[in-house]
PDB file of C-alpha atoms in Angstrom:
ATOM      1  CA  LYS A   1       5.442  34.913 -12.483  1.00 59.00           C
ATOM      2  CA  ILE A   2       7.539  31.471 -12.894  1.00 57.00           C
ATOM      3  CA  SER A   3      10.586  31.146 -10.967  1.00 59.00           C
ATOM      4  CA  ARG A   4      12.947  30.446 -13.444  1.00 66.00           C
ATOM      5  CA  ILE A   5      15.210  27.444 -13.435  1.00 66.00           C
ATOM      6  CA  ILE A   6      17.759  27.969 -16.172  1.00 61.00           C
ATOM      7  CA  PRO A   7      18.446  25.020 -18.329  1.00 64.00           C
ATOM      8  CA  LEU A   8      22.202  24.633 -18.920  1.00 61.00           C
ATOM      9  CA  ILE A   9      22.147  23.943 -22.669  1.00 47.00           C
ATOM     10  CA  ILE A  10      19.913  27.131 -23.280  1.00 42.00           C
ATOM     11  CA  ILE A  11      22.263  29.531 -21.441  1.00 36.00           C
ATOM     12  CA  SER A  12      25.508  28.270 -22.724  1.00 32.00           C
ATOM     13  CA  LEU A  13      27.295  24.787 -22.621  1.00 31.00           C
ATOM     14  CA  LEU A  14      30.217  26.333 -21.519  1.00 29.00           C
ATOM     15  CA  LEU A  15      28.769  27.903 -18.262  1.00 32.00           C
ATOM     16  CA  LEU A  16      30.502  25.148 -16.158  1.00 34.00           C
ATOM     17  CA  GLN A  17      34.068  24.733 -17.110  1.00 33.00           C
ATOM     18  CA  PRO A  18      35.556  21.111 -16.772  1.00 32.00           C
ATOM     19  CA  THR A  19      37.908  22.226 -13.608  1.00 32.00           C
ATOM     20  CA  SER A  20      35.009  23.250 -11.621  1.00 38.00           C
ATOM     21  CA  ILE A  21      33.667  19.771 -11.343  1.00 40.00           C
ATOM     22  CA  HIS A  22      35.924  16.847 -10.055  1.00 44.00           C
ATOM     23  CA  ALA A  23      34.018  13.904 -11.565  1.00 45.00           C
ATOM     24  CA  ARG A  24      34.522  11.353 -14.143  1.00 44.00           C
ATOM     25  CA  GLY A  25      33.535  12.578 -17.281  1.00 54.00           C
ATOM     26  CA  GLY A  26      32.509  16.215 -15.865  1.00 85.00           C
ATOM     27  CA  LEU A  27      28.911  17.811 -15.782  1.00 91.00           C
ATOM     28  CA  GLN A  28      29.654  18.582 -19.390  1.00 89.00           C
ATOM     29  CA  HIS A  29      29.782  14.876 -20.742  1.00 91.00           C
ATOM     30  CA  PHE A  30      26.120  14.454 -19.035  1.00 93.00           C
ATOM     31  CA  VAL A  31      24.483  17.705 -20.460  1.00 91.00           C
ATOM     32  CA  ASN A  32      25.899  16.524 -24.021  1.00 91.00           C
ATOM     33  CA  LYS A  33      24.659  13.099 -23.687  1.00 93.00           C
ATOM     34  CA  TYR A  34      21.299  14.259 -23.166  1.00 94.00           C
ATOM     35  CA  GLN A  35      21.536  17.044 -25.579  1.00 90.00           C
ATOM     36  CA  GLN A  36      19.017  15.834 -28.501  1.00 91.00           C
ATOM     37  CA  VAL A  37      16.492  13.797 -26.148  1.00 94.00           C
ATOM     38  CA  GLN A  38      13.093  13.148 -27.580  1.00 93.00           C
ATOM     39  CA  ILE A  39       9.898  12.560 -25.900  1.00 95.00           C
ATOM     40  CA  GLY A  40       8.026   9.710 -27.216  1.00 94.00           C
ATOM     41  CA  LYS A  41       4.219   9.575 -27.755  1.00 96.00           C
ATOM     42  CA  SER A  42       3.654   7.259 -25.069  1.00 96.00           C
ATOM     43  CA  LEU A  43       5.654   9.172 -22.543  1.00 96.00           C
ATOM     44  CA  ARG A  44       3.580  12.300 -23.802  1.00 96.00           C
ATOM     45  CA  GLN A  45       0.385  10.227 -23.411  1.00 97.00           C
ATOM     46  CA  ARG A  46       1.314   9.229 -19.511  1.00 97.00           C
ATOM     47  CA  LEU A  47       2.215  12.909 -18.685  1.00 97.00           C
ATOM     48  CA  ALA A  48      -1.032  14.098 -20.439  1.00 97.00           C
ATOM     49  CA  GLN A  49      -2.872  11.945 -17.561  1.00 98.00           C
ATOM     50  CA  HIS A  50      -1.518  14.305 -14.750  1.00 98.00           C
ATOM     51  CA  ARG A  51      -1.843  17.352 -16.465  1.00 98.00           C
ATOM     52  CA  HIS A  52      -4.630  19.068 -14.228  1.00 98.00           C
ATOM     53  CA  LEU A  53      -2.250  18.036 -11.033  1.00 98.00           C
ATOM     54  CA  ILE A  54       0.831  19.219 -12.717  1.00 98.00           C
ATOM     55  CA  ASN A  55      -0.795  22.718 -13.986  1.00 97.00           C
ATOM     56  CA  TYR A  56      -2.246  22.720 -10.189  1.00 98.00           C
ATOM     57  CA  PHE A  57       0.344  22.274  -8.074  1.00 98.00           C
ATOM     58  CA  SER A  58       3.089  24.083  -9.998  1.00 96.00           C
ATOM     59  CA  SER A  59       0.739  27.161  -9.969  1.00 95.00           C
ATOM     60  CA  LEU A  60       0.878  27.874  -6.210  1.00 95.00           C
ATOM     61  CA  TYR A  61       3.209  29.918  -4.467  1.00 93.00           C
ATOM     62  CA  PHE A  62       5.464  27.971  -1.881  1.00 94.00           C
ATOM     63  CA  ILE A  63       8.325  30.000  -0.938  1.00 90.00           C
ATOM     64  CA  LYS A  64       7.922  33.617  -2.764  1.00 84.00           C
ATOM     65  CA  PRO A  65       4.744  35.566  -3.642  1.00 85.00           C
ATOM     66  CA  ARG A  66       4.172  35.810  -7.178  1.00 79.00           C
ATOM     67  CA  HIS A  67       6.665  32.798  -7.979  1.00 83.00           C
ATOM     68  CA  HIS A  68       5.730  29.273  -8.805  1.00 88.00           C
ATOM     69  CA  VAL A  69       7.509  26.215 -10.356  1.00 93.00           C
ATOM     70  CA  ASP A  70       7.942  25.869 -14.026  1.00 93.00           C
ATOM     71  CA  PRO A  71       5.561  23.148 -14.940  1.00 95.00           C
ATOM     72  CA  ASP A  72       7.709  22.104 -17.692  1.00 95.00           C
ATOM     73  CA  PHE A  73      10.717  21.594 -15.142  1.00 95.00           C
ATOM     74  CA  LEU A  74       8.349  19.315 -13.034  1.00 97.00           C
ATOM     75  CA  ARG A  75       7.220  17.316 -16.286  1.00 97.00           C
ATOM     76  CA  ALA A  76      11.099  17.045 -17.278  1.00 97.00           C
ATOM     77  CA  LEU A  77      11.635  15.794 -13.580  1.00 98.00           C
ATOM     78  CA  ILE A  78       8.824  13.250 -13.893  1.00 98.00           C
ATOM     79  CA  ILE A  79      10.036  11.823 -17.196  1.00 98.00           C
ATOM     80  CA  ALA A  80      13.711  11.799 -16.061  1.00 98.00           C
ATOM     81  CA  GLU A  81      12.687   9.702 -12.797  1.00 98.00           C
ATOM     82  CA  SER A  82       9.905   7.632 -13.165  1.00 98.00           C
ATOM     83  CA  SER A  83       9.079   7.759 -17.216  1.00 98.00           C
ATOM     84  CA  ALA A  84       5.850   9.014 -15.803  1.00 98.00           C
ATOM     85  CA  ARG A  85       4.887   6.065 -14.148  1.00 98.00           C
ATOM     86  CA  PRO A  86       3.095   6.607 -10.667  1.00 98.00           C
ATOM     87  CA  THR A  87       4.005   3.171  -9.429  1.00 98.00           C
ATOM     88  CA  ALA A  88       7.745   3.427 -10.164  1.00 98.00           C
ATOM     89  CA  ARG A  89      10.017   2.702  -7.003  1.00 98.00           C
ATOM     90  CA  SER A  90      13.743   2.724  -6.798  1.00 97.00           C
ATOM     91  CA  ASN A  91      16.317   0.410  -5.183  1.00 96.00           C
ATOM     92  CA  LYS A  92      16.749   3.172  -2.653  1.00 95.00           C
ATOM     93  CA  ASP A  93      13.444   3.064  -2.204  1.00 97.00           C
ATOM     94  CA  ALA A  94      12.136   6.311  -3.720  1.00 98.00           C
ATOM     95  CA  ARG A  95       8.580   6.247  -4.804  1.00 98.00           C
ATOM     96  CA  GLY A  96       6.110   7.648  -7.638  1.00 98.00           C
ATOM     97  CA  LEU A  97       6.373  10.216 -10.304  1.00 98.00           C
ATOM     98  CA  THR A  98       9.095  12.236  -9.029  1.00 98.00           C
ATOM     99  CA  GLN A  99      10.847   9.520  -6.843  1.00 98.00           C
ATOM    100  CA  ILE A 100      10.778  10.780  -3.223  1.00 98.00           C
ATOM    101  CA  LEU A 101      12.249   8.946  -0.210  1.00 98.00           C
ATOM    102  CA  TYR A 102      10.011   8.676   2.422  1.00 98.00           C
ATOM    103  CA  THR A 103      11.907  10.391   5.115  1.00 97.00           C
ATOM    104  CA  THR A 104      12.196  13.436   2.916  1.00 97.00           C
ATOM    105  CA  ALA A 105       8.517  13.533   1.969  1.00 98.00           C
ATOM    106  CA  GLN A 106       7.662  13.134   5.820  1.00 98.00           C
ATOM    107  CA  GLN A 107       9.299  16.334   6.504  1.00 97.00           C
ATOM    108  CA  ALA A 108       7.985  18.198   3.600  1.00 98.00           C
ATOM    109  CA  ALA A 109       4.426  16.867   4.161  1.00 98.00           C
ATOM    110  CA  MET A 110       4.474  17.981   7.908  1.00 98.00           C
ATOM    111  CA  GLU A 111       5.747  21.683   6.803  1.00 98.00           C
ATOM    112  CA  LEU A 112       3.019  21.648   4.119  1.00 98.00           C
ATOM    113  CA  ALA A 113       0.390  20.877   6.591  1.00 98.00           C
ATOM    114  CA  GLU A 114       1.355  23.580   8.879  1.00 97.00           C
ATOM    115  CA  THR A 115       0.740  26.095   6.417  1.00 95.00           C
ATOM    116  CA  GLY A 116      -2.947  25.693   6.780  1.00 95.00           C
ATOM    117  CA  TYR A 117      -3.305  26.266   2.745  1.00 96.00           C
ATOM    118  CA  PRO A 118      -6.550  24.587   1.461  1.00 97.00           C
ATOM    119  CA  PHE A 119      -4.647  22.208  -1.199  1.00 97.00           C
ATOM    120  CA  ARG A 120      -6.922  20.862  -3.782  1.00 98.00           C
ATOM    121  CA  TYR A 121      -6.492  17.022  -4.205  1.00 98.00           C
ATOM    122  CA  VAL A 122      -4.763  16.463  -0.862  1.00 98.00           C
ATOM    123  CA  SER A 123      -5.808  16.969   2.457  1.00 98.00           C
ATOM    124  CA  HIS A 124      -4.139  17.919   5.820  1.00 97.00           C
ATOM    125  CA  ALA A 125      -4.813  14.712   7.232  1.00 98.00           C
ATOM    126  CA  GLN A 126      -3.290  12.839   4.446  1.00 98.00           C
ATOM    127  CA  LEU A 127      -0.005  15.269   5.064  1.00 98.00           C
ATOM    128  CA  ARG A 128       0.221  14.799   8.796  1.00 98.00           C
ATOM    129  CA  ASN A 129      -0.297  10.921   8.488  1.00 98.00           C
ATOM    130  CA  LEU A 130       2.226  10.423   5.377  1.00 98.00           C
ATOM    131  CA  LYS A 131       2.656   6.796   4.853  1.00 98.00           C
ATOM    132  CA  PRO A 132       5.376   5.442   2.393  1.00 98.00           C
ATOM    133  CA  ASN A 133       2.725   4.032   0.014  1.00 98.00           C
ATOM    134  CA  ASP A 134       1.129   7.550   0.047  1.00 98.00           C
ATOM    135  CA  LEU A 135       3.759   8.604  -2.347  1.00 98.00           C
ATOM    136  CA  TYR A 136       2.378   6.512  -4.984  1.00 98.00           C
ATOM    137  CA  ASP A 137      -0.624   8.750  -5.187  1.00 98.00           C
ATOM    138  CA  PRO A 138       0.077  11.300  -7.777  1.00 98.00           C
ATOM    139  CA  ALA A 139      -1.357  14.279  -6.146  1.00 98.00           C
ATOM    140  CA  ILE A 140       0.413  13.810  -2.864  1.00 98.00           C
ATOM    141  CA  ASN A 141       3.715  13.073  -4.774  1.00 98.00           C
ATOM    142  CA  LEU A 142       3.500  16.229  -7.067  1.00 98.00           C
ATOM    143  CA  LEU A 143       2.568  18.690  -4.146  1.00 98.00           C
ATOM    144  CA  ILE A 144       5.591  17.466  -1.967  1.00 98.00           C
ATOM    145  CA  ALA A 145       7.881  17.866  -5.290  1.00 98.00           C
ATOM    146  CA  CYS A 146       6.416  21.234  -6.182  1.00 97.00           C
ATOM    147  CA  TYR A 147       7.067  22.166  -2.594  1.00 97.00           C
ATOM    148  CA  LEU A 148      10.839  20.968  -2.571  1.00 97.00           C
ATOM    149  CA  ILE A 149      11.586  22.329  -5.864  1.00 95.00           C
ATOM    150  CA  ALA A 150      10.306  25.653  -5.012  1.00 94.00           C
ATOM    151  CA  LYS A 151      12.765  25.626  -1.863  1.00 95.00           C
ATOM    152  CA  TYR A 152      15.651  24.453  -3.728  1.00 95.00           C
ATOM    153  CA  ASN A 153      15.028  26.779  -6.804  1.00 92.00           C
ATOM    154  CA  HIS A 154      14.803  29.887  -4.315  1.00 92.00           C
ATOM    155  CA  GLN A 155      18.018  28.581  -2.263  1.00 93.00           C
ATOM    156  CA  TYR A 156      20.047  28.060  -5.434  1.00 92.00           C
ATOM    157  CA  GLN A 157      19.095  31.161  -7.623  1.00 90.00           C
ATOM    158  CA  GLY A 158      17.289  29.130 -10.326  1.00 89.00           C
ATOM    159  CA  ARG A 159      20.685  27.106 -11.486  1.00 92.00           C
ATOM    160  CA  ILE A 160      19.294  24.001 -12.585  1.00 93.00           C
ATOM    161  CA  GLU A 161      22.441  21.795 -11.772  1.00 94.00           C
ATOM    162  CA  LEU A 162      22.071  22.919  -7.970  1.00 95.00           C
ATOM    163  CA  VAL A 163      18.282  22.345  -7.900  1.00 95.00           C
ATOM    164  CA  VAL A 164      18.561  18.783  -9.233  1.00 96.00           C
ATOM    165  CA  SER A 165      21.849  17.960  -7.287  1.00 96.00           C
ATOM    166  CA  ALA A 166      19.894  18.865  -4.126  1.00 97.00           C
ATOM    167  CA  TRP A 167      16.823  16.967  -5.253  1.00 97.00           C
ATOM    168  CA  ASN A 168      19.247  13.788  -5.826  1.00 97.00           C
ATOM    169  CA  ALA A 169      21.781  13.986  -3.337  1.00 97.00           C
ATOM    170  CA  GLY A 170      20.617  16.742  -0.489  1.00 96.00           C
ATOM    171  CA  SER A 171      21.472  20.249  -0.102  1.00 95.00           C
ATOM    172  CA  GLY A 172      24.570  19.088   2.283  1.00 95.00           C
ATOM    173  CA  SER A 173      26.290  17.595  -0.882  1.00 96.00           C
ATOM    174  CA  ILE A 174      26.502  20.865  -2.689  1.00 96.00           C
ATOM    175  CA  VAL A 175      29.696  22.611  -1.711  1.00 95.00           C
ATOM    176  CA  ASN A 176      30.913  26.248  -3.088  1.00 93.00           C
ATOM    177  CA  ASN A 177      28.112  26.088  -5.397  1.00 92.00           C
ATOM    178  CA  THR A 178      29.101  22.943  -7.053  1.00 93.00           C
ATOM    179  CA  PRO A 179      27.282  19.655  -7.821  1.00 94.00           C
ATOM    180  CA  PRO A 180      28.827  16.608  -5.933  1.00 95.00           C
ATOM    181  CA  PRO A 181      30.859  14.158  -8.101  1.00 93.00           C
ATOM    182  CA  TYR A 182      28.263  11.427  -7.858  1.00 94.00           C
ATOM    183  CA  LEU A 183      27.884   9.812 -11.503  1.00 94.00           C
ATOM    184  CA  GLU A 184      23.854   9.578 -10.590  1.00 96.00           C
ATOM    185  CA  THR A 185      23.493  12.790  -9.647  1.00 96.00           C
ATOM    186  CA  LEU A 186      25.208  14.223 -12.977  1.00 96.00           C
ATOM    187  CA  ASP A 187      23.433  12.059 -15.102  1.00 96.00           C
ATOM    188  CA  LEU A 188      20.272  13.207 -13.656  1.00 97.00           C
ATOM    189  CA  ILE A 189      21.202  16.809 -14.126  1.00 96.00           C
ATOM    190  CA  GLY A 190      21.778  15.909 -17.506  1.00 95.00           C
ATOM    191  CA  LYS A 191      18.607  14.232 -18.245  1.00 96.00           C
ATOM    192  CA  VAL A 192      16.569  16.590 -16.443  1.00 95.00           C
ATOM    193  CA  ASN A 193      18.223  19.325 -18.373  1.00 93.00           C
ATOM    194  CA  GLY A 194      17.884  17.554 -21.740  1.00 94.00           C
ATOM    195  CA  TYR A 195      13.897  17.023 -21.100  1.00 95.00           C
ATOM    196  CA  PHE A 196      13.417  20.286 -19.716  1.00 94.00           C
ATOM    197  CA  VAL A 197      15.103  21.933 -23.062  1.00 92.00           C
ATOM    198  CA  ALA A 198      12.986  19.671 -25.289  1.00 93.00           C
ATOM    199  CA  LEU A 199       9.726  20.865 -23.628  1.00 94.00           C
ATOM    200  CA  LEU A 200      10.542  24.189 -23.471  1.00 91.00           C
ATOM    201  CA  ARG A 201      11.250  24.039 -27.425  1.00 90.00           C
ATOM    202  CA  GLN A 202       7.932  22.258 -27.711  1.00 87.00           C
ATOM    203  CA  ARG A 203       6.213  25.227 -25.575  1.00 82.00           C
ATOM    204  CA  GLU A 204       7.757  27.849 -27.986  1.00 83.00           C
ATOM    205  CA  MET A 205       6.907  26.071 -31.157  1.00 81.00           C
ATOM    206  CA  SER A 206       3.450  26.096 -29.827  1.00 77.00           C
ATOM    207  CA  ALA A 207       3.359  29.469 -28.836  1.00 75.00           C
ATOM    208  CA  GLN A 208       4.626  30.307 -32.433  1.00 71.00           C
ATOM    209  CA  VAL A 209       1.758  28.291 -33.947  1.00 70.00           C
ATOM    210  CA  VAL A 210      -0.907  29.888 -32.047  1.00 65.00           C
ATOM    211  CA  SER A 211       0.448  33.417 -32.789  1.00 64.00           C
ATOM    212  CA  SER A 212       0.556  32.623 -36.636  1.00 64.00           C
ATOM    213  CA  ARG A 213      -3.163  31.672 -36.927  1.00 65.00           C
ATOM    214  CA  PRO A 214      -4.973  34.223 -38.736  1.00 73.00           C
ATOM    215  CA  ARG A 215      -7.592  36.301 -36.066  1.00 68.00           C
ATOM    216  CA  LYS A 216     -11.342  36.407 -36.990  1.00 66.00           C
ATOM    217  CA  ASN A 217     -12.818  39.614 -37.597  1.00 62.00           C
ATOM    218  CA  SER A 218     -14.714  40.904 -34.913  1.00 49.00           C
TER     219      SER A 218
END
């Protein structure tokens, strides 16, 4: 079972009223801004290089049994944060595919190591001795990202605007279940939401194509 992260645009663009968020333009502006976002061929190709890691780490149960991270939400975050470039680094020193700060990653890595779970691609020694440049390793970056997403998803009942707010600005930035009035955070919510919706539509279309194919007679 996938722990459902609910895209804003699918449930309703009116879910959050303008009066609920005190920020220039409001969240609605940023949701609308990325409503028709497209995923180009080169971006899809870069994502495809990490398909095995995305599928594996998003399949694990980190917080709640039988609930795992939606792989397309992870893909949306990767696109929004780094354009699927493992060597990306922000002016705040966030690193890698999902742009994680070292201090955040270090705490998460220790918690993951303490689980004793035999992760593929990443050893417990790597987690216990995490270095800043380790975040450029796609396997380490995506393992930590999935763990953090699972925590925020459980904490905020799948509300994408709160999951992304916690990711970008920390859980302490969320007051009364409302995203913080930071333009960077609101823009990231809109961007991740837009790419997530685009990926979900692509998933649905692929499923329809498969289901419409004629079955071979046995």
